[in-house]
């Protein structure tokens, strides 16, 4: 995810648009199917970079009801502020002055523009906290553990979030 475009962005108001097509960067804690694709535009707005565009990716998530792994397509538009700072410079992540204002994201790896930290943050931001393998997933029976998508059981319990099942057992 390194691009030799720093020279094209040196002047104020200069702008570069990239077709993005690369593996998801490490550090998202999630697996992705195939590449992250889309379009990213960077513009020098004086000291900082305005960066915007649209990205697509397919994440692999566990179903919130039955825990089955399933593909979750993501597609989103974004607008972020980045800065000419080295990605591996630890200080570049901690200079948050205002809690409501997210810190500009560093985009330099040596002399090249590296968009991996930007894309990593965007993917993490847009992953759903909970997703279902299908809208009508019936989940797992909290009493006997049967996958109610494949079978019915005699317990007749209501649907319970499997992560809450141990608590449910305690309350019985
Ligand atoms: Zn499910
Ligand atoms: Zn059951």
XYZ file of C-alpha atoms and ligand atoms in Angstrom:
174
model
C 0.000 0.000 0.000
C 2.948 2.298 -0.671
C 2.640 4.904 -3.379
C 5.382 7.153 -4.715
C 3.156 10.204 -4.855
C 4.632 12.396 -2.144
C 6.171 14.740 -4.720
C 2.783 15.201 -6.376
C 1.302 16.300 -3.041
C 3.958 18.752 -1.922
C 2.200 21.889 -3.143
C -0.840 23.240 -1.414
C -4.093 22.248 -3.177
C -2.368 19.536 -5.205
C -4.494 16.422 -5.463
C -4.017 12.761 -6.398
C -6.649 10.077 -6.916
C -5.690 6.409 -6.602
C -7.457 3.247 -7.627
C -7.016 1.157 -4.509
C -6.773 -2.641 -4.753
C -4.804 -4.418 -2.018
C -5.055 -6.975 0.743
C -6.545 -5.699 3.988
C -3.770 -4.424 6.271
C -2.923 -6.412 9.412
C -4.236 -5.235 12.745
C -7.995 -5.276 12.149
C -8.541 -8.530 14.139
C -10.804 -9.657 11.313
C -10.302 -11.835 8.247
C -11.218 -10.528 4.849
C -12.089 -12.355 1.658
C -10.133 -11.000 -1.304
C -8.833 -7.467 -1.616
C -10.010 -4.120 -0.383
C -10.874 -2.073 -3.459
C -12.047 1.425 -4.209
C -10.920 4.936 -4.902
C -8.976 7.273 -2.618
C -8.284 10.957 -3.245
C -5.656 12.881 -1.285
C -5.402 16.660 -1.286
C -2.829 18.896 0.356
C -4.833 21.403 2.376
C -1.828 23.122 3.916
C 0.138 21.071 6.412
C -2.436 18.313 6.431
C -4.041 16.069 3.856
C -7.759 15.836 3.235
C -8.429 12.254 2.158
C -11.745 10.967 0.899
C -13.194 8.236 -1.252
C -15.082 4.980 -1.248
C -13.931 1.483 -0.263
C -15.329 -2.020 -0.611
C -14.299 -5.152 1.283
C -15.756 -8.459 2.395
C -15.167 -9.337 6.042
C -15.657 -12.740 7.664
C -17.728 -12.469 10.836
C -19.300 -14.831 13.339
C -23.074 -14.836 13.407
C -24.356 -13.148 16.569
C -26.929 -15.911 17.048
C -25.485 -19.212 15.816
C -21.740 -18.322 15.663
C -21.493 -19.569 12.077
C -18.875 -17.729 10.023
C -20.302 -15.757 7.149
C -19.268 -13.059 4.698
C -20.174 -9.456 5.502
C -19.842 -7.121 2.504
C -18.771 -3.602 3.445
C -19.019 -0.561 1.220
C -18.654 2.942 2.556
C -17.647 6.483 1.729
C -15.237 8.274 3.997
C -13.576 11.601 4.617
C -10.553 11.762 6.914
C -7.673 14.026 7.803
C -4.163 12.657 7.405
C -0.728 14.154 7.900
C 2.790 13.797 6.555
C 4.126 11.828 9.508
C 5.864 8.467 9.680
C 3.490 5.600 10.376
C 5.960 3.784 12.602
C 6.546 6.868 14.749
C 4.693 6.015 17.968
C 4.166 9.671 18.852
C 2.118 10.187 15.735
C -0.737 8.264 17.333
C -0.820 10.043 20.658
C -1.026 13.692 19.749
C -4.743 13.945 20.359
C -5.437 17.413 21.681
C -9.209 17.436 21.566
C -11.154 14.293 22.412
C -13.867 15.052 19.877
C -11.350 15.659 17.110
C -9.698 12.439 15.994
C -5.949 12.762 15.464
C -4.816 13.027 11.844
C -3.699 9.651 10.545
C 0.004 9.357 9.597
C 0.636 8.303 5.997
C 4.393 8.291 5.451
C 6.656 5.275 5.163
C 10.039 6.794 4.378
C 9.412 8.967 1.336
C 6.390 7.022 0.137
C 2.746 7.512 0.981
C 1.502 4.428 2.814
C -2.262 4.108 3.205
C -2.261 0.983 5.378
C -2.958 2.771 8.675
C -5.727 4.829 7.086
C -7.377 1.756 5.570
C -6.946 -0.228 8.789
C -8.713 2.457 10.823
C -11.491 2.792 8.240
C -12.153 -0.952 8.148
C -12.268 -1.197 11.948
C -14.624 1.791 12.051
C -17.050 0.280 9.550
C -17.159 -3.320 10.763
C -20.556 -4.102 12.220
C -20.451 -4.828 15.964
C -22.835 -7.733 15.447
C -24.017 -9.390 12.286
C -26.246 -12.323 11.454
C -25.551 -15.107 8.964
C -29.016 -14.371 7.597
C -31.771 -12.055 8.821
C -33.964 -14.875 10.114
C -31.216 -16.966 11.738
C -32.856 -19.013 14.490
C -29.703 -19.304 16.575
C -28.716 -21.995 19.035
C -30.960 -23.415 21.737
C -29.618 -22.141 25.058
C -30.693 -25.302 26.846
C -29.493 -28.140 24.627
C -27.187 -26.351 22.189
C -29.050 -27.537 19.080
C -28.576 -25.405 15.968
C -32.152 -24.329 15.430
C -31.464 -23.572 11.770
C -30.996 -27.277 11.165
C -33.187 -28.943 13.707
C -35.898 -28.305 16.249
C -35.563 -29.347 19.852
C -38.039 -30.064 22.609
C -36.892 -27.299 24.950
C -39.135 -24.641 23.464
C -36.922 -21.900 24.829
C -36.901 -18.447 23.360
C -34.002 -17.386 21.268
C -31.063 -16.330 23.392
C -27.821 -14.703 22.443
C -25.298 -17.560 22.765
C -22.868 -15.289 24.577
C -25.535 -14.771 27.248
C -26.413 -18.439 27.501
C -24.271 -19.121 30.599
C -26.004 -16.255 32.388
C -29.360 -17.590 31.305
C -28.466 -20.969 32.772
C -27.701 -19.337 36.127
C -31.086 -17.646 36.184
C -33.075 -20.782 35.559
Zn -26.663 -17.528 12.327
Zn -33.054 -27.259 23.050
